[in-house]
GROMACS .gro file of C-alpha atoms in nm:
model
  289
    1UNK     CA    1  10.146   9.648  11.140
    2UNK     CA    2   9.895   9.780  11.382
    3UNK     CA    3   9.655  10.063  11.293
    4UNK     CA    4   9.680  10.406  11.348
    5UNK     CA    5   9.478  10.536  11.691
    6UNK     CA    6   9.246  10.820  11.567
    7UNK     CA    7   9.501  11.066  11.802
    8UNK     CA    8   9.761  10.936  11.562
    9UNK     CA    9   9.566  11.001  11.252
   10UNK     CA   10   9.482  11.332  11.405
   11UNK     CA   11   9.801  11.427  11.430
   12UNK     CA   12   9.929  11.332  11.092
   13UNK     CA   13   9.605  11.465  10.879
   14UNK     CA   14   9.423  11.716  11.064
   15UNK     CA   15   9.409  12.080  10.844
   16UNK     CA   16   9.385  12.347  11.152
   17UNK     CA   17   9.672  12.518  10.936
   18UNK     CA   18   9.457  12.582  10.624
   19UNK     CA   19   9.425  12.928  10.573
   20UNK     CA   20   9.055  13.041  10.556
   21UNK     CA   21   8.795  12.988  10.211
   22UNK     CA   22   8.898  13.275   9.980
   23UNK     CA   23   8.589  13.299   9.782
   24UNK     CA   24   8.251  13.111   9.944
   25UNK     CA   25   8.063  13.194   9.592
   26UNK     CA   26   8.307  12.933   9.375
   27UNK     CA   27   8.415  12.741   9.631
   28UNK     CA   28   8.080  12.537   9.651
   29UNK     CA   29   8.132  12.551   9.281
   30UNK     CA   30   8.486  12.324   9.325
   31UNK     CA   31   8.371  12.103   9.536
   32UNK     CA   32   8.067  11.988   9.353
   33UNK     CA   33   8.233  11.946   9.054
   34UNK     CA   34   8.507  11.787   9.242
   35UNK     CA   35   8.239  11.543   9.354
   36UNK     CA   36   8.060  11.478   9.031
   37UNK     CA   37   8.404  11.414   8.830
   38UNK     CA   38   8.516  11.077   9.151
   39UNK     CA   39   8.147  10.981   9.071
   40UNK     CA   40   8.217  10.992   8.703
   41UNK     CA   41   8.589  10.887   8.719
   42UNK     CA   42   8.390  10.535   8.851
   43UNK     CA   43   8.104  10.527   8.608
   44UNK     CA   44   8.386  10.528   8.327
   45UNK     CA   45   8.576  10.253   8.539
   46UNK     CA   46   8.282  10.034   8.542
   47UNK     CA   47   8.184  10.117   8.151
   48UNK     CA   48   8.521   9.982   8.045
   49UNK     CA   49   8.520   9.719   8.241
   50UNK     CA   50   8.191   9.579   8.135
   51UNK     CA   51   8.163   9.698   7.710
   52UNK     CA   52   8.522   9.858   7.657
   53UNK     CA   53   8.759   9.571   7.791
   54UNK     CA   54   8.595   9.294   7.669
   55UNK     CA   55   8.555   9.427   7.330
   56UNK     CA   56   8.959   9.479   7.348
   57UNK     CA   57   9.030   9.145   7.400
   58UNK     CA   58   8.847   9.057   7.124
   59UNK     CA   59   9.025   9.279   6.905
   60UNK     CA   60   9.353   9.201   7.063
   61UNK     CA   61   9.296   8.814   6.935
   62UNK     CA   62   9.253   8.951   6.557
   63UNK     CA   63   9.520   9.220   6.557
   64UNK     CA   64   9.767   8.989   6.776
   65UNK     CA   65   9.862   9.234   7.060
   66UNK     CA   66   9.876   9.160   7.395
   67UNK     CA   67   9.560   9.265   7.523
   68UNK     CA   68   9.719   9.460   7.872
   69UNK     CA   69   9.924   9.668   7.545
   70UNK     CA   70   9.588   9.772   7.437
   71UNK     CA   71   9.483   9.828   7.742
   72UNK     CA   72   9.731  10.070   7.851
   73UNK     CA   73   9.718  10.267   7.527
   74UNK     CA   74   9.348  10.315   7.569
   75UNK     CA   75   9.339  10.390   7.997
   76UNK     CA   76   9.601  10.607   7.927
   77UNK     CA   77   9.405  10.795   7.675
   78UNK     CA   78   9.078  10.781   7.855
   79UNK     CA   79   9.277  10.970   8.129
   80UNK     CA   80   9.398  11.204   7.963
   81UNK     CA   81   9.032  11.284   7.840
   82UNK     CA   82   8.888  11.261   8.226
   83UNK     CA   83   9.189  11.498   8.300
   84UNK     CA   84   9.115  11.717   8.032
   85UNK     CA   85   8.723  11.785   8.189
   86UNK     CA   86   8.861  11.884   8.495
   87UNK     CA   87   9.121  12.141   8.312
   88UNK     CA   88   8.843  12.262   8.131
   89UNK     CA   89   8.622  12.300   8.448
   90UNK     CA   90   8.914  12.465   8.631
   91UNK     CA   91   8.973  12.178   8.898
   92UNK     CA   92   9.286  12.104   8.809
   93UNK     CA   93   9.546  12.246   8.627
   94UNK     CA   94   9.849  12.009   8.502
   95UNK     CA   95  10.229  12.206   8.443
   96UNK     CA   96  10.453  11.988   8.264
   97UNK     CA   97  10.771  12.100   8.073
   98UNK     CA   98  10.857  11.844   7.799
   99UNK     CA   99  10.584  11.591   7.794
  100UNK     CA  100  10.760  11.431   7.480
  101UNK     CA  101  11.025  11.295   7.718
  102UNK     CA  102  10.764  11.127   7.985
  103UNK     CA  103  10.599  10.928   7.668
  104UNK     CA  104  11.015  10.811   7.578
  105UNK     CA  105  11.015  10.632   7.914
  106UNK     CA  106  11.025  10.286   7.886
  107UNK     CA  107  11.130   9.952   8.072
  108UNK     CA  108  11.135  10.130   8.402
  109UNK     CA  109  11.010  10.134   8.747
  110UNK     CA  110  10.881  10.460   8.777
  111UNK     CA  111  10.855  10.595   9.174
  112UNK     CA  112  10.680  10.908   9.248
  113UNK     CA  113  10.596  11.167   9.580
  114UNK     CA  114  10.215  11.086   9.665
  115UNK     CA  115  10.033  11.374   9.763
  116UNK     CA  116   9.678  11.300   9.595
  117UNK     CA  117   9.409  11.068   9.492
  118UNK     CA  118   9.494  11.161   9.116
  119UNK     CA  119   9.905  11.109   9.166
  120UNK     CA  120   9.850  10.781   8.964
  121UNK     CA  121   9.588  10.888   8.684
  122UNK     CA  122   9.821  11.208   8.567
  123UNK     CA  123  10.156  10.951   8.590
  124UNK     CA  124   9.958  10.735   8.344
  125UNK     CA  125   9.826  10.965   8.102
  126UNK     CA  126  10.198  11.060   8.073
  127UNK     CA  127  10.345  10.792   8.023
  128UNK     CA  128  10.115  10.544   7.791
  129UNK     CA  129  10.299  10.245   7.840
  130UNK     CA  130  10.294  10.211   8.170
  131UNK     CA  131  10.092   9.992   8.490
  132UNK     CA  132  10.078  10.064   8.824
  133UNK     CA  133  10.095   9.899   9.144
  134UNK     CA  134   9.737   9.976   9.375
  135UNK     CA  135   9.599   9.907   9.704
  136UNK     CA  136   9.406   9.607   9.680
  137UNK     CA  137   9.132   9.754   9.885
  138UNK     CA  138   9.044   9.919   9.550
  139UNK     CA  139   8.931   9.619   9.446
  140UNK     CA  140   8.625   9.625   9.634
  141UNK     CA  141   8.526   9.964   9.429
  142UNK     CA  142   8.348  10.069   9.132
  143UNK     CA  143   8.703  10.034   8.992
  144UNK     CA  144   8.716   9.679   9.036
  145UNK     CA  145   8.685   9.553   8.676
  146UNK     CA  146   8.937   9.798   8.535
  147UNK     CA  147   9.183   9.742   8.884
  148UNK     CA  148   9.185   9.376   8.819
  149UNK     CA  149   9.241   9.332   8.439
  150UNK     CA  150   9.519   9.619   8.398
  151UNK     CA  151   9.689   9.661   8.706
  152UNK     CA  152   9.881   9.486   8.980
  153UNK     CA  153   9.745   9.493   9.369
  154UNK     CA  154   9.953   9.515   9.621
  155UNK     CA  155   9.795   9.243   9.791
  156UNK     CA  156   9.921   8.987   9.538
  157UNK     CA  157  10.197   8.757   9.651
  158UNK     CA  158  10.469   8.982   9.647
  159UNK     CA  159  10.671   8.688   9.419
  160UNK     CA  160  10.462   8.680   9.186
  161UNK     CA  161  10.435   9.062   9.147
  162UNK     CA  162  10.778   9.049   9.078
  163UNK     CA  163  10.741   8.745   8.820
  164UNK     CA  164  10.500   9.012   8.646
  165UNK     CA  165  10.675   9.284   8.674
  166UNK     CA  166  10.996   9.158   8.529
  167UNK     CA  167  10.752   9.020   8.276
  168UNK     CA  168  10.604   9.356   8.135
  169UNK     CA  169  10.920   9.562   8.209
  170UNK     CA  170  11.072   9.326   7.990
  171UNK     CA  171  10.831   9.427   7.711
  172UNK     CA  172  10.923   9.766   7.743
  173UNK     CA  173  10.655   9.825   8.002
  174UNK     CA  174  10.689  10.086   8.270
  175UNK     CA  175  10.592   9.985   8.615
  176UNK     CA  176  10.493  10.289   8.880
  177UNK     CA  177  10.521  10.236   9.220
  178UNK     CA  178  10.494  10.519   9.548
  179UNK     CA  179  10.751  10.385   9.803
  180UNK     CA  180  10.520  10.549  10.041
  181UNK     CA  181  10.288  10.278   9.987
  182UNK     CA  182  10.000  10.546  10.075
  183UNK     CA  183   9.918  10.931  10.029
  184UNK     CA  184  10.176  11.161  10.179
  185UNK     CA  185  10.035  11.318  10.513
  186UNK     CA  186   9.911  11.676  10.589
  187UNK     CA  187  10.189  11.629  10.865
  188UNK     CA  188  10.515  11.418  10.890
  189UNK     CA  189  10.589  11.165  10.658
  190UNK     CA  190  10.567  10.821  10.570
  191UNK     CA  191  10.866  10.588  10.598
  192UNK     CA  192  10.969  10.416  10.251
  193UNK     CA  193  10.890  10.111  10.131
  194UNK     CA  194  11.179   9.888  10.013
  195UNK     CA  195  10.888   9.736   9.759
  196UNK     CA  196  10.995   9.933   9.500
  197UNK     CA  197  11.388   9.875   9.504
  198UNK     CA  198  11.335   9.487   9.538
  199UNK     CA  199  11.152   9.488   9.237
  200UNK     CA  200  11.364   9.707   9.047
  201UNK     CA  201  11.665   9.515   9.171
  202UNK     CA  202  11.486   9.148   9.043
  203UNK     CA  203  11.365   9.323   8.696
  204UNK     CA  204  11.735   9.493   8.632
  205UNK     CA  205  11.534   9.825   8.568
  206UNK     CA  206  11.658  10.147   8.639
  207UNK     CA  207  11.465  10.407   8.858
  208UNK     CA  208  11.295  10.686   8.749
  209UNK     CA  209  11.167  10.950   8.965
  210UNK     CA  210  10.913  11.195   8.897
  211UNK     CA  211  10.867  11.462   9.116
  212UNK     CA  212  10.487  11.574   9.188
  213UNK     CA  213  10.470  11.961   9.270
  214UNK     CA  214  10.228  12.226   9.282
  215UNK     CA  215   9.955  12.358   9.514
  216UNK     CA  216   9.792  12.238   9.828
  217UNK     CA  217   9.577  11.891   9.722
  218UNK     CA  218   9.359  11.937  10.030
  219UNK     CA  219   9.035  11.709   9.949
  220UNK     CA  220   9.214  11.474   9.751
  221UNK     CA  221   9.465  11.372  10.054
  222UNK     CA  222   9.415  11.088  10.290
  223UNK     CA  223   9.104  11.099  10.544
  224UNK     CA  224   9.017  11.458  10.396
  225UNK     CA  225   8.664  11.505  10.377
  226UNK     CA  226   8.508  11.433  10.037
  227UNK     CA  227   8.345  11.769  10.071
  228UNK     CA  228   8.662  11.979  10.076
  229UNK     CA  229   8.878  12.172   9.853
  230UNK     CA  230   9.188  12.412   9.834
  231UNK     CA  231   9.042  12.691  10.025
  232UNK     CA  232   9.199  12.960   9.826
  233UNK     CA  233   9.346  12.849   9.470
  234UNK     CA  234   9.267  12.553   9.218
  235UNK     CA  235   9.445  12.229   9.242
  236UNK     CA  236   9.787  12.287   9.040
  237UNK     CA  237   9.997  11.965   8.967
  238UNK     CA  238  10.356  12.049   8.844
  239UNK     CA  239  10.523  11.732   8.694
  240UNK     CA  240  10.923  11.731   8.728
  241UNK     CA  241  11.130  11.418   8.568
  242UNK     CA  242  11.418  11.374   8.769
  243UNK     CA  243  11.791  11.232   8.702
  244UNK     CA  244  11.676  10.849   8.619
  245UNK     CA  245  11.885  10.655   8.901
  246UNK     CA  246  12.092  10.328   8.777
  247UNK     CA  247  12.060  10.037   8.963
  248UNK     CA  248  12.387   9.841   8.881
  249UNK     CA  249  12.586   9.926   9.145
  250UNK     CA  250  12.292   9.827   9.417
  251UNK     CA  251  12.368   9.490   9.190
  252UNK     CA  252  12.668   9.430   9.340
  253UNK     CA  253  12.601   9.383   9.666
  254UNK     CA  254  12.356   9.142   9.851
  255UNK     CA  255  11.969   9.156   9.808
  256UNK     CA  256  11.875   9.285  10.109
  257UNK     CA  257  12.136   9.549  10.174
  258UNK     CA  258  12.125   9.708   9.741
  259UNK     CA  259  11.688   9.684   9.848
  260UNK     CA  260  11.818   9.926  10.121
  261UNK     CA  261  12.043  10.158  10.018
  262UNK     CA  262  11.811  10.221   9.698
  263UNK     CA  263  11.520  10.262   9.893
  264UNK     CA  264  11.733  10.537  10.094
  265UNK     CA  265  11.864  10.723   9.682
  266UNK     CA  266  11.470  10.682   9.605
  267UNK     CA  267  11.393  10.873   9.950
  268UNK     CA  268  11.691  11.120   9.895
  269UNK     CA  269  11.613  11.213   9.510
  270UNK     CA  270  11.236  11.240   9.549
  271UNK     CA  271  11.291  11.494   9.929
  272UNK     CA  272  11.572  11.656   9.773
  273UNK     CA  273  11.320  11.774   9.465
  274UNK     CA  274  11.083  11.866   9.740
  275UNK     CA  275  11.311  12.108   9.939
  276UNK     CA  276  11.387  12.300   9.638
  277UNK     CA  277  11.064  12.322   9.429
  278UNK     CA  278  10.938  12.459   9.825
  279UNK     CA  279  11.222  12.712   9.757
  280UNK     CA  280  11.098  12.810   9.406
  281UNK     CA  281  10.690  12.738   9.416
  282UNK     CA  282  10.528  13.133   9.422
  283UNK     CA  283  10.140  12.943   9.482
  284UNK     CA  284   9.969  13.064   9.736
  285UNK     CA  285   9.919  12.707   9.926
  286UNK     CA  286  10.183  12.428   9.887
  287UNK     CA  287  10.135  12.044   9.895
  288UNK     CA  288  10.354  11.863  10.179
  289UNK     CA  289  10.618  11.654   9.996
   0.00000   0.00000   0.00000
């Protein structure tokens, strides 16, 4: 697949629609800490690669737990702990009615709306149990240690992601995947992967969306610049679980054409949330879904 032309990009990402900086005395304020919490966000990626990981597998030996079980538990919580710094700071504010039920999910591929760098990192402090499926290029990141021992890349032989994915689902693992395969433009919208189907389809697991709502993520999108931020409220993530979406009857039919009519339910469920939380949000910017 060829590259976008920067015309292309331009016309997918550019933000000449953002409405004008409400306050210029905080907004400095957001952005820096904005800035300082991706700088620590890969500090703490590199400190549990190096002295928390390897002390896990140790312990996983004695206890006799899988050390990627572990893993989870404790990425999950460390999450929820980064997350909790930005709530405190006012970055980020999370909305989510029922959190008991996201920690119930289990054994499922889990397929979410992409609007942000930190889609992935609130999906995970959700649900504990869970891995998720990255872009390889984040392997050559500070988040390399942490991105290789408790995740999947998307650059691994497609086969064998399914191998271990039907592996951990089996375990009562969750496996999240964005059929987008990238962040959800400013503009337009990405065409759907059939990634996530296929591997639903191989592991027998049924689909559950989650819905990703709130205000406008602008600085944590795709080419926006790192010195940006919602130019008139704070970033607001509103978490929806969705109708989970059975996959038998895209069982009984071949492969290729179940892999493509789920990929078009996934695409349906996940735009259909979209078009009426855009009916219902009362923010004063809104995230394109």
């Amino acid at each position: 697949m060829s590259e976008m032309t920067q015309e292309e990009i331009y016309e997918k990402y550019n933000h000449s629609d953002l409405p004008k900086i409400k306050n210029f005395i905080t907004y400095p304020y957001y952005c820096i800490s904005k800035i300082l919490a991706i700088i620590f966000f890969g500090v703490g990626a590199v400190v549990l690669a190096i002295f928390v990981f390897p002390f896990i597998r140790i312990f996983s030996i004695f206890s006799k737990k899988e050390f990627g079980i572990i893993a989870r538990e404790y990425v999950s919580h460390t999450f929820r702990i980064f997350l909790g710094s930005l709530h405190i700071t006012r970055v980020s504010i999370r909305k989510v009615e029922q959190p008991q039920e996201f920690r119930n999910i289990h054994s499922k591929i889990i397929i979410a709306n992409h609007p942000s760098l930190l889609d992935f990192v609130y999906i995970m402090s959700l649900v504990p149990n869970s891995t998720c499926i990255v872009r390889g290029g984040l392997t050559k990141t500070p988040l390399r240690g942490v991105i290789k021992q408790a995740y999947i890349t998307n650059t691994t032989d497609f086969n064998d992601v399914l191998v271990e994915c039907k592996r951990l689902t089996d375990e009562g693992c969750n496996v999240i995947i964005f059929p987008e395969g990238t962040r959800t433009p400013r503009h337009g919208q990405n065409n759907y992967k059939k990634g996530a189907a296929r591997i639903a389809l191989f592991c027998g697991c049924d689909v559950q969306p989650i819905f990703i709502g709130g205000s406008d993520k602008y600085g944590l999108g795709k080419h926006d610049p790192l010195w940006s931020y919602n130019h008139v409220e704070k970033y607001v993530y509103d978490f929806k679980l969705l109708p989970t979406i059975p996959v038998k009857e895209f069982l009984e039919v071949p492969e290729s054409i179940g892999a493509k009519r789920l990929t078009q339910k996934m695409e349906e469920v996940l735009k259909s949330a979209g078009d009426e939380y855009k009916k219902s949000y009362t923010g004063k910017t809104l995230s394109n879904y």
